[in-house]
């Protein structure tokens, strides 16, 4: 049975890796169309967020601004992570908020795994205890 960990590994982790590689390897200024592609945003949305012409190149700060203001699921998770203060140990409420998971589903998984709070490195254990069918996500 599919779990949220499967979704995370197939859908979220590749986006994190793509953004990280993009920021580390692409020379600045970045072409707006490439940044939008990495963030899975329509070019028009990216341009509107930055209020710049679509052909203009952007800085690393512009890229992070796109991540904070974009409406793609990845950007929304990033924004909620920032709003939570970039925790290193997560409460059920933070996990529910950041990953847009029902709090009851997260709490149940916390009970089943024996966590009261989850260190960042152990999030995969918790995600493995959340059935994908109990979320709004699909692979």
PDB file of N, CA, C and O in Angstrom, residues 49-104:
ATOM      1  N   UNK A  49       4.667  37.354 -10.294  1.00  0.00           N
ATOM      2  CA  UNK A  49       5.171  37.379  -8.918  1.00  0.00           C
ATOM      3  C   UNK A  49       6.314  38.371  -8.806  1.00  0.00           C
ATOM      4  O   UNK A  49       6.403  39.138  -7.855  1.00  0.00           O
ATOM      5  N   UNK A  50       7.196  38.351  -9.766  1.00  0.00           N
ATOM      6  CA  UNK A  50       8.356  39.236  -9.722  1.00  0.00           C
ATOM      7  C   UNK A  50       8.077  40.611 -10.316  1.00  0.00           C
ATOM      8  O   UNK A  50       8.895  41.507 -10.223  1.00  0.00           O
ATOM      9  N   UNK A  51       6.933  40.755 -10.970  1.00  0.00           N
ATOM     10  CA  UNK A  51       6.534  41.998 -11.628  1.00  0.00           C
ATOM     11  C   UNK A  51       7.637  42.502 -12.555  1.00  0.00           C
ATOM     12  O   UNK A  51       8.024  43.648 -12.543  1.00  0.00           O
ATOM     13  N   UNK A  52       8.164  41.549 -13.338  1.00  0.00           N
ATOM     14  CA  UNK A  52       9.200  41.862 -14.309  1.00  0.00           C
ATOM     15  C   UNK A  52       8.771  41.338 -15.670  1.00  0.00           C
ATOM     16  O   UNK A  52       7.867  40.522 -15.768  1.00  0.00           O
ATOM     17  N   UNK A  53       9.471  41.763 -16.683  1.00  0.00           N
ATOM     18  CA  UNK A  53       9.226  41.232 -18.014  1.00  0.00           C
ATOM     19  C   UNK A  53       9.630  39.764 -18.050  1.00  0.00           C
ATOM     20  O   UNK A  53      10.580  39.364 -17.403  1.00  0.00           O
ATOM     21  N   UNK A  54       8.924  38.963 -18.841  1.00  0.00           N
ATOM     22  CA  UNK A  54       9.191  37.536 -18.907  1.00  0.00           C
ATOM     23  C   UNK A  54      10.600  37.226 -19.404  1.00  0.00           C
ATOM     24  O   UNK A  54      11.138  36.176 -19.096  1.00  0.00           O
ATOM     25  N   UNK A  55      11.197  38.096 -20.127  1.00  0.00           N
ATOM     26  CA  UNK A  55      12.517  37.809 -20.693  1.00  0.00           C
ATOM     27  C   UNK A  55      13.664  38.183 -19.759  1.00  0.00           C
ATOM     28  O   UNK A  55      14.805  37.892 -20.058  1.00  0.00           O
ATOM     29  N   UNK A  56      13.375  38.851 -18.650  1.00  0.00           N
ATOM     30  CA  UNK A  56      14.450  39.265 -17.757  1.00  0.00           C
ATOM     31  C   UNK A  56      15.010  38.097 -16.971  1.00  0.00           C
ATOM     32  O   UNK A  56      14.299  37.170 -16.601  1.00  0.00           O
ATOM     33  N   UNK A  57      16.285  38.171 -16.695  1.00  0.00           N
ATOM     34  CA  UNK A  57      16.947  37.170 -15.861  1.00  0.00           C
ATOM     35  C   UNK A  57      16.755  37.553 -14.395  1.00  0.00           C
ATOM     36  O   UNK A  57      16.471  38.704 -14.076  1.00  0.00           O
ATOM     37  N   UNK A  58      16.937  36.566 -13.526  1.00  0.00           N
ATOM     38  CA  UNK A  58      16.667  36.803 -12.112  1.00  0.00           C
ATOM     39  C   UNK A  58      17.855  36.368 -11.249  1.00  0.00           C
ATOM     40  O   UNK A  58      18.659  35.534 -11.636  1.00  0.00           O
ATOM     41  N   UNK A  59      17.910  36.919 -10.048  1.00  0.00           N
ATOM     42  CA  UNK A  59      18.964  36.598  -9.087  1.00  0.00           C
ATOM     43  C   UNK A  59      18.521  35.437  -8.189  1.00  0.00           C
ATOM     44  O   UNK A  59      17.375  34.985  -8.241  1.00  0.00           O
ATOM     45  N   UNK A  60      19.442  34.995  -7.341  1.00  0.00           N
ATOM     46  CA  UNK A  60      19.121  33.948  -6.367  1.00  0.00           C
ATOM     47  C   UNK A  60      18.012  34.427  -5.422  1.00  0.00           C
ATOM     48  O   UNK A  60      17.119  33.676  -5.071  1.00  0.00           O
ATOM     49  N   UNK A  61      18.059  35.688  -5.037  1.00  0.00           N
ATOM     50  CA  UNK A  61      17.019  36.243  -4.161  1.00  0.00           C
ATOM     51  C   UNK A  61      15.665  36.246  -4.867  1.00  0.00           C
ATOM     52  O   UNK A  61      14.646  35.953  -4.249  1.00  0.00           O
ATOM     53  N   UNK A  62      15.653  36.543  -6.156  1.00  0.00           N
ATOM     54  CA  UNK A  62      14.409  36.487  -6.927  1.00  0.00           C
ATOM     55  C   UNK A  62      13.861  35.063  -6.957  1.00  0.00           C
ATOM     56  O   UNK A  62      12.662  34.844  -6.830  1.00  0.00           O
ATOM     57  N   UNK A  63      14.771  34.098  -7.128  1.00  0.00           N
ATOM     58  CA  UNK A  63      14.366  32.690  -7.158  1.00  0.00           C
ATOM     59  C   UNK A  63      13.707  32.309  -5.835  1.00  0.00           C
ATOM     60  O   UNK A  63      12.648  31.679  -5.812  1.00  0.00           O
ATOM     61  N   UNK A  64      14.319  32.709  -4.734  1.00  0.00           N
ATOM     62  CA  UNK A  64      13.744  32.404  -3.412  1.00  0.00           C
ATOM     63  C   UNK A  64      12.409  33.121  -3.217  1.00  0.00           C
ATOM     64  O   UNK A  64      11.492  32.578  -2.589  1.00  0.00           O
ATOM     65  N   UNK A  65      12.297  34.307  -3.756  1.00  0.00           N
ATOM     66  CA  UNK A  65      11.019  35.026  -3.697  1.00  0.00           C
ATOM     67  C   UNK A  65       9.943  34.265  -4.473  1.00  0.00           C
ATOM     68  O   UNK A  65       8.807  34.157  -4.017  1.00  0.00           O
ATOM     69  N   UNK A  66      10.311  33.729  -5.633  1.00  0.00           N
ATOM     70  CA  UNK A  66       9.365  32.908  -6.397  1.00  0.00           C
ATOM     71  C   UNK A  66       8.914  31.709  -5.565  1.00  0.00           C
ATOM     72  O   UNK A  66       7.740  31.353  -5.550  1.00  0.00           O
ATOM     73  N   UNK A  67       9.880  31.075  -4.890  1.00  0.00           N
ATOM     74  CA  UNK A  67       9.529  29.917  -4.053  1.00  0.00           C
ATOM     75  C   UNK A  67       8.556  30.308  -2.946  1.00  0.00           C
ATOM     76  O   UNK A  67       7.665  29.559  -2.604  1.00  0.00           O
ATOM     77  N   UNK A  68       8.730  31.492  -2.391  1.00  0.00           N
ATOM     78  CA  UNK A  68       7.875  31.936  -1.292  1.00  0.00           C
ATOM     79  C   UNK A  68       6.485  32.348  -1.740  1.00  0.00           C
ATOM     80  O   UNK A  68       5.529  32.223  -0.989  1.00  0.00           O
ATOM     81  N   UNK A  69       6.379  32.821  -2.971  1.00  0.00           N
ATOM     82  CA  UNK A  69       5.102  33.368  -3.430  1.00  0.00           C
ATOM     83  C   UNK A  69       4.389  32.518  -4.465  1.00  0.00           C
ATOM     84  O   UNK A  69       3.238  32.793  -4.790  1.00  0.00           O
ATOM     85  N   UNK A  70       5.045  31.491  -4.975  1.00  0.00           N
ATOM     86  CA  UNK A  70       4.437  30.655  -6.004  1.00  0.00           C
ATOM     87  C   UNK A  70       3.278  29.830  -5.467  1.00  0.00           C
ATOM     88  O   UNK A  70       3.161  29.589  -4.263  1.00  0.00           O
ATOM     89  N   UNK A  71       2.425  29.383  -6.363  1.00  0.00           N
ATOM     90  CA  UNK A  71       1.248  28.609  -5.947  1.00  0.00           C
ATOM     91  C   UNK A  71       1.386  27.111  -6.215  1.00  0.00           C
ATOM     92  O   UNK A  71       0.490  26.351  -5.882  1.00  0.00           O
ATOM     93  N   UNK A  72       2.511  26.694  -6.779  1.00  0.00           N
ATOM     94  CA  UNK A  72       2.687  25.257  -6.996  1.00  0.00           C
ATOM     95  C   UNK A  72       2.746  24.561  -5.623  1.00  0.00           C
ATOM     96  O   UNK A  72       3.109  25.185  -4.620  1.00  0.00           O
ATOM     97  N   UNK A  73       2.361  23.292  -5.551  1.00  0.00           N
ATOM     98  CA  UNK A  73       2.410  22.589  -4.262  1.00  0.00           C
ATOM     99  C   UNK A  73       3.791  22.662  -3.605  1.00  0.00           C
ATOM    100  O   UNK A  73       3.897  22.835  -2.387  1.00  0.00           O
ATOM    101  N   UNK A  74       4.840  22.551  -4.394  1.00  0.00           N
ATOM    102  CA  UNK A  74       6.194  22.640  -3.856  1.00  0.00           C
ATOM    103  C   UNK A  74       6.438  24.006  -3.221  1.00  0.00           C
ATOM    104  O   UNK A  74       6.966  24.106  -2.109  1.00  0.00           O
ATOM    105  N   UNK A  75       6.061  25.068  -3.911  1.00  0.00           N
ATOM    106  CA  UNK A  75       6.240  26.422  -3.380  1.00  0.00           C
ATOM    107  C   UNK A  75       5.405  26.629  -2.118  1.00  0.00           C
ATOM    108  O   UNK A  75       5.859  27.260  -1.159  1.00  0.00           O
ATOM    109  N   UNK A  76       4.204  26.103  -2.106  1.00  0.00           N
ATOM    110  CA  UNK A  76       3.354  26.243  -0.925  1.00  0.00           C
ATOM    111  C   UNK A  76       3.967  25.540   0.283  1.00  0.00           C
ATOM    112  O   UNK A  76       3.946  26.071   1.396  1.00  0.00           O
ATOM    113  N   UNK A  77       4.536  24.345   0.069  1.00  0.00           N
ATOM    114  CA  UNK A  77       5.194  23.637   1.172  1.00  0.00           C
ATOM    115  C   UNK A  77       6.392  24.427   1.672  1.00  0.00           C
ATOM    116  O   UNK A  77       6.614  24.540   2.881  1.00  0.00           O
ATOM    117  N   UNK A  78       7.159  24.996   0.762  1.00  0.00           N
ATOM    118  CA  UNK A  78       8.313  25.805   1.140  1.00  0.00           C
ATOM    119  C   UNK A  78       7.868  26.998   1.985  1.00  0.00           C
ATOM    120  O   UNK A  78       8.459  27.293   3.028  1.00  0.00           O
ATOM    121  N   UNK A  79       6.814  27.672   1.556  1.00  0.00           N
ATOM    122  CA  UNK A  79       6.297  28.836   2.285  1.00  0.00           C
ATOM    123  C   UNK A  79       5.835  28.444   3.686  1.00  0.00           C
ATOM    124  O   UNK A  79       6.126  29.131   4.669  1.00  0.00           O
ATOM    125  N   UNK A  80       5.149  27.313   3.786  1.00  0.00           N
ATOM    126  CA  UNK A  80       4.676  26.873   5.106  1.00  0.00           C
ATOM    127  C   UNK A  80       5.843  26.449   6.000  1.00  0.00           C
ATOM    128  O   UNK A  80       5.810  26.655   7.210  1.00  0.00           O
ATOM    129  N   UNK A  81       6.886  25.864   5.398  1.00  0.00           N
ATOM    130  CA  UNK A  81       8.089  25.497   6.157  1.00  0.00           C
ATOM    131  C   UNK A  81       8.742  26.761   6.725  1.00  0.00           C
ATOM    132  O   UNK A  81       9.123  26.799   7.896  1.00  0.00           O
ATOM    133  N   UNK A  82       8.848  27.792   5.908  1.00  0.00           N
ATOM    134  CA  UNK A  82       9.403  29.064   6.384  1.00  0.00           C
ATOM    135  C   UNK A  82       8.543  29.657   7.491  1.00  0.00           C
ATOM    136  O   UNK A  82       9.066  30.146   8.493  1.00  0.00           O
ATOM    137  N   UNK A  83       7.228  29.610   7.301  1.00  0.00           N
ATOM    138  CA  UNK A  83       6.310  30.153   8.308  1.00  0.00           C
ATOM    139  C   UNK A  83       6.412  29.400   9.629  1.00  0.00           C
ATOM    140  O   UNK A  83       6.145  29.975  10.696  1.00  0.00           O
ATOM    141  N   UNK A  84       6.837  28.150   9.566  1.00  0.00           N
ATOM    142  CA  UNK A  84       6.999  27.346  10.778  1.00  0.00           C
ATOM    143  C   UNK A  84       8.365  27.556  11.423  1.00  0.00           C
ATOM    144  O   UNK A  84       8.662  26.935  12.447  1.00  0.00           O
ATOM    145  N   UNK A  85       9.199  28.374  10.819  1.00  0.00           N
ATOM    146  CA  UNK A  85      10.491  28.676  11.398  1.00  0.00           C
ATOM    147  C   UNK A  85      11.592  27.692  11.050  1.00  0.00           C
ATOM    148  O   UNK A  85      12.582  27.599  11.773  1.00  0.00           O
ATOM    149  N   UNK A  86      11.422  26.928   9.964  1.00  0.00           N
ATOM    150  CA  UNK A  86      12.413  25.935   9.536  1.00  0.00           C
ATOM    151  C   UNK A  86      12.815  25.025  10.698  1.00  0.00           C
ATOM    152  O   UNK A  86      13.979  24.951  11.084  1.00  0.00           O
ATOM    153  N   UNK A  87      11.850  24.326  11.267  1.00  0.00           N
ATOM    154  CA  UNK A  87      12.156  23.507  12.442  1.00  0.00           C
ATOM    155  C   UNK A  87      13.116  22.361  12.127  1.00  0.00           C
ATOM    156  O   UNK A  87      13.181  21.887  10.996  1.00  0.00           O
ATOM    157  N   UNK A  88      13.844  21.943  13.136  1.00  0.00           N
ATOM    158  CA  UNK A  88      14.685  20.750  13.015  1.00  0.00           C
ATOM    159  C   UNK A  88      14.022  19.579  13.734  1.00  0.00           C
ATOM    160  O   UNK A  88      14.354  18.433  13.487  1.00  0.00           O
ATOM    161  N   UNK A  89      13.089  19.912  14.622  1.00  0.00           N
ATOM    162  CA  UNK A  89      12.247  18.919  15.291  1.00  0.00           C
ATOM    163  C   UNK A  89      10.814  19.396  15.107  1.00  0.00           C
ATOM    164  O   UNK A  89      10.486  20.538  15.399  1.00  0.00           O
ATOM    165  N   UNK A  90       9.963  18.490  14.594  1.00  0.00           N
ATOM    166  CA  UNK A  90       8.607  18.861  14.188  1.00  0.00           C
ATOM    167  C   UNK A  90       7.551  18.358  15.162  1.00  0.00           C
ATOM    168  O   UNK A  90       7.602  17.215  15.601  1.00  0.00           O
ATOM    169  N   UNK A  91       6.572  19.207  15.420  1.00  0.00           N
ATOM    170  CA  UNK A  91       5.384  18.797  16.170  1.00  0.00           C
ATOM    171  C   UNK A  91       4.368  18.250  15.170  1.00  0.00           C
ATOM    172  O   UNK A  91       4.477  18.519  13.960  1.00  0.00           O
ATOM    173  N   UNK A  92       3.369  17.523  15.652  1.00  0.00           N
ATOM    174  CA  UNK A  92       2.323  17.059  14.729  1.00  0.00           C
ATOM    175  C   UNK A  92       1.654  18.226  13.999  1.00  0.00           C
ATOM    176  O   UNK A  92       1.355  18.127  12.809  1.00  0.00           O
ATOM    177  N   UNK A  93       1.454  19.325  14.704  1.00  0.00           N
ATOM    178  CA  UNK A  93       0.806  20.490  14.095  1.00  0.00           C
ATOM    179  C   UNK A  93       1.649  21.073  12.967  1.00  0.00           C
ATOM    180  O   UNK A  93       1.114  21.461  11.922  1.00  0.00           O
ATOM    181  N   UNK A  94       2.954  21.123  13.164  1.00  0.00           N
ATOM    182  CA  UNK A  94       3.832  21.644  12.116  1.00  0.00           C
ATOM    183  C   UNK A  94       3.830  20.734  10.891  1.00  0.00           C
ATOM    184  O   UNK A  94       3.775  21.211   9.757  1.00  0.00           O
ATOM    185  N   UNK A  95       3.881  19.435  11.116  1.00  0.00           N
ATOM    186  CA  UNK A  95       3.863  18.487   9.999  1.00  0.00           C
ATOM    187  C   UNK A  95       2.552  18.604   9.233  1.00  0.00           C
ATOM    188  O   UNK A  95       2.537  18.635   8.004  1.00  0.00           O
ATOM    189  N   UNK A  96       1.461  18.683   9.977  1.00  0.00           N
ATOM    190  CA  UNK A  96       0.151  18.834   9.358  1.00  0.00           C
ATOM    191  C   UNK A  96       0.102  20.106   8.513  1.00  0.00           C
ATOM    192  O   UNK A  96      -0.356  20.086   7.369  1.00  0.00           O
ATOM    193  N   UNK A  97       0.588  21.192   9.059  1.00  0.00           N
ATOM    194  CA  UNK A  97       0.565  22.488   8.380  1.00  0.00           C
ATOM    195  C   UNK A  97       1.479  22.491   7.155  1.00  0.00           C
ATOM    196  O   UNK A  97       1.062  22.845   6.046  1.00  0.00           O
ATOM    197  N   UNK A  98       2.729  22.105   7.333  1.00  0.00           N
ATOM    198  CA  UNK A  98       3.714  22.184   6.250  1.00  0.00           C
ATOM    199  C   UNK A  98       3.330  21.295   5.069  1.00  0.00           C
ATOM    200  O   UNK A  98       3.372  21.718   3.920  1.00  0.00           O
ATOM    201  N   UNK A  99       2.935  20.065   5.360  1.00  0.00           N
ATOM    202  CA  UNK A  99       2.667  19.096   4.289  1.00  0.00           C
ATOM    203  C   UNK A  99       1.189  18.998   3.924  1.00  0.00           C
ATOM    204  O   UNK A  99       0.809  18.161   3.117  1.00  0.00           O
ATOM    205  N   UNK A 100       0.381  19.870   4.513  1.00  0.00           N
ATOM    206  CA  UNK A 100      -1.055  19.933   4.225  1.00  0.00           C
ATOM    207  C   UNK A 100      -1.704  18.559   4.422  1.00  0.00           C
ATOM    208  O   UNK A 100      -2.412  18.048   3.541  1.00  0.00           O
ATOM    209  N   UNK A 101      -1.440  17.989   5.605  1.00  0.00           N
ATOM    210  CA  UNK A 101      -2.002  16.697   5.978  1.00  0.00           C
ATOM    211  C   UNK A 101      -2.989  16.904   7.116  1.00  0.00           C
ATOM    212  O   UNK A 101      -2.780  17.764   7.978  1.00  0.00           O
ATOM    213  N   UNK A 102      -4.029  16.112   7.130  1.00  0.00           N
ATOM    214  CA  UNK A 102      -5.013  16.194   8.206  1.00  0.00           C
ATOM    215  C   UNK A 102      -4.317  15.912   9.529  1.00  0.00           C
ATOM    216  O   UNK A 102      -3.575  14.939   9.658  1.00  0.00           O
ATOM    217  N   UNK A 103      -4.568  16.745  10.523  1.00  0.00           N
ATOM    218  CA  UNK A 103      -3.915  16.596  11.823  1.00  0.00           C
ATOM    219  C   UNK A 103      -4.217  15.239  12.457  1.00  0.00           C
ATOM    220  O   UNK A 103      -3.340  14.640  13.090  1.00  0.00           O
ATOM    221  N   UNK A 104      -5.419  14.718  12.275  1.00  0.00           N
ATOM    222  CA  UNK A 104      -5.763  13.413  12.844  1.00  0.00           C
ATOM    223  C   UNK A 104      -4.920  12.304  12.222  1.00  0.00           C
ATOM    224  O   UNK A 104      -4.504  11.368  12.920  1.00  0.00           O
TER     225      UNK A 104
END
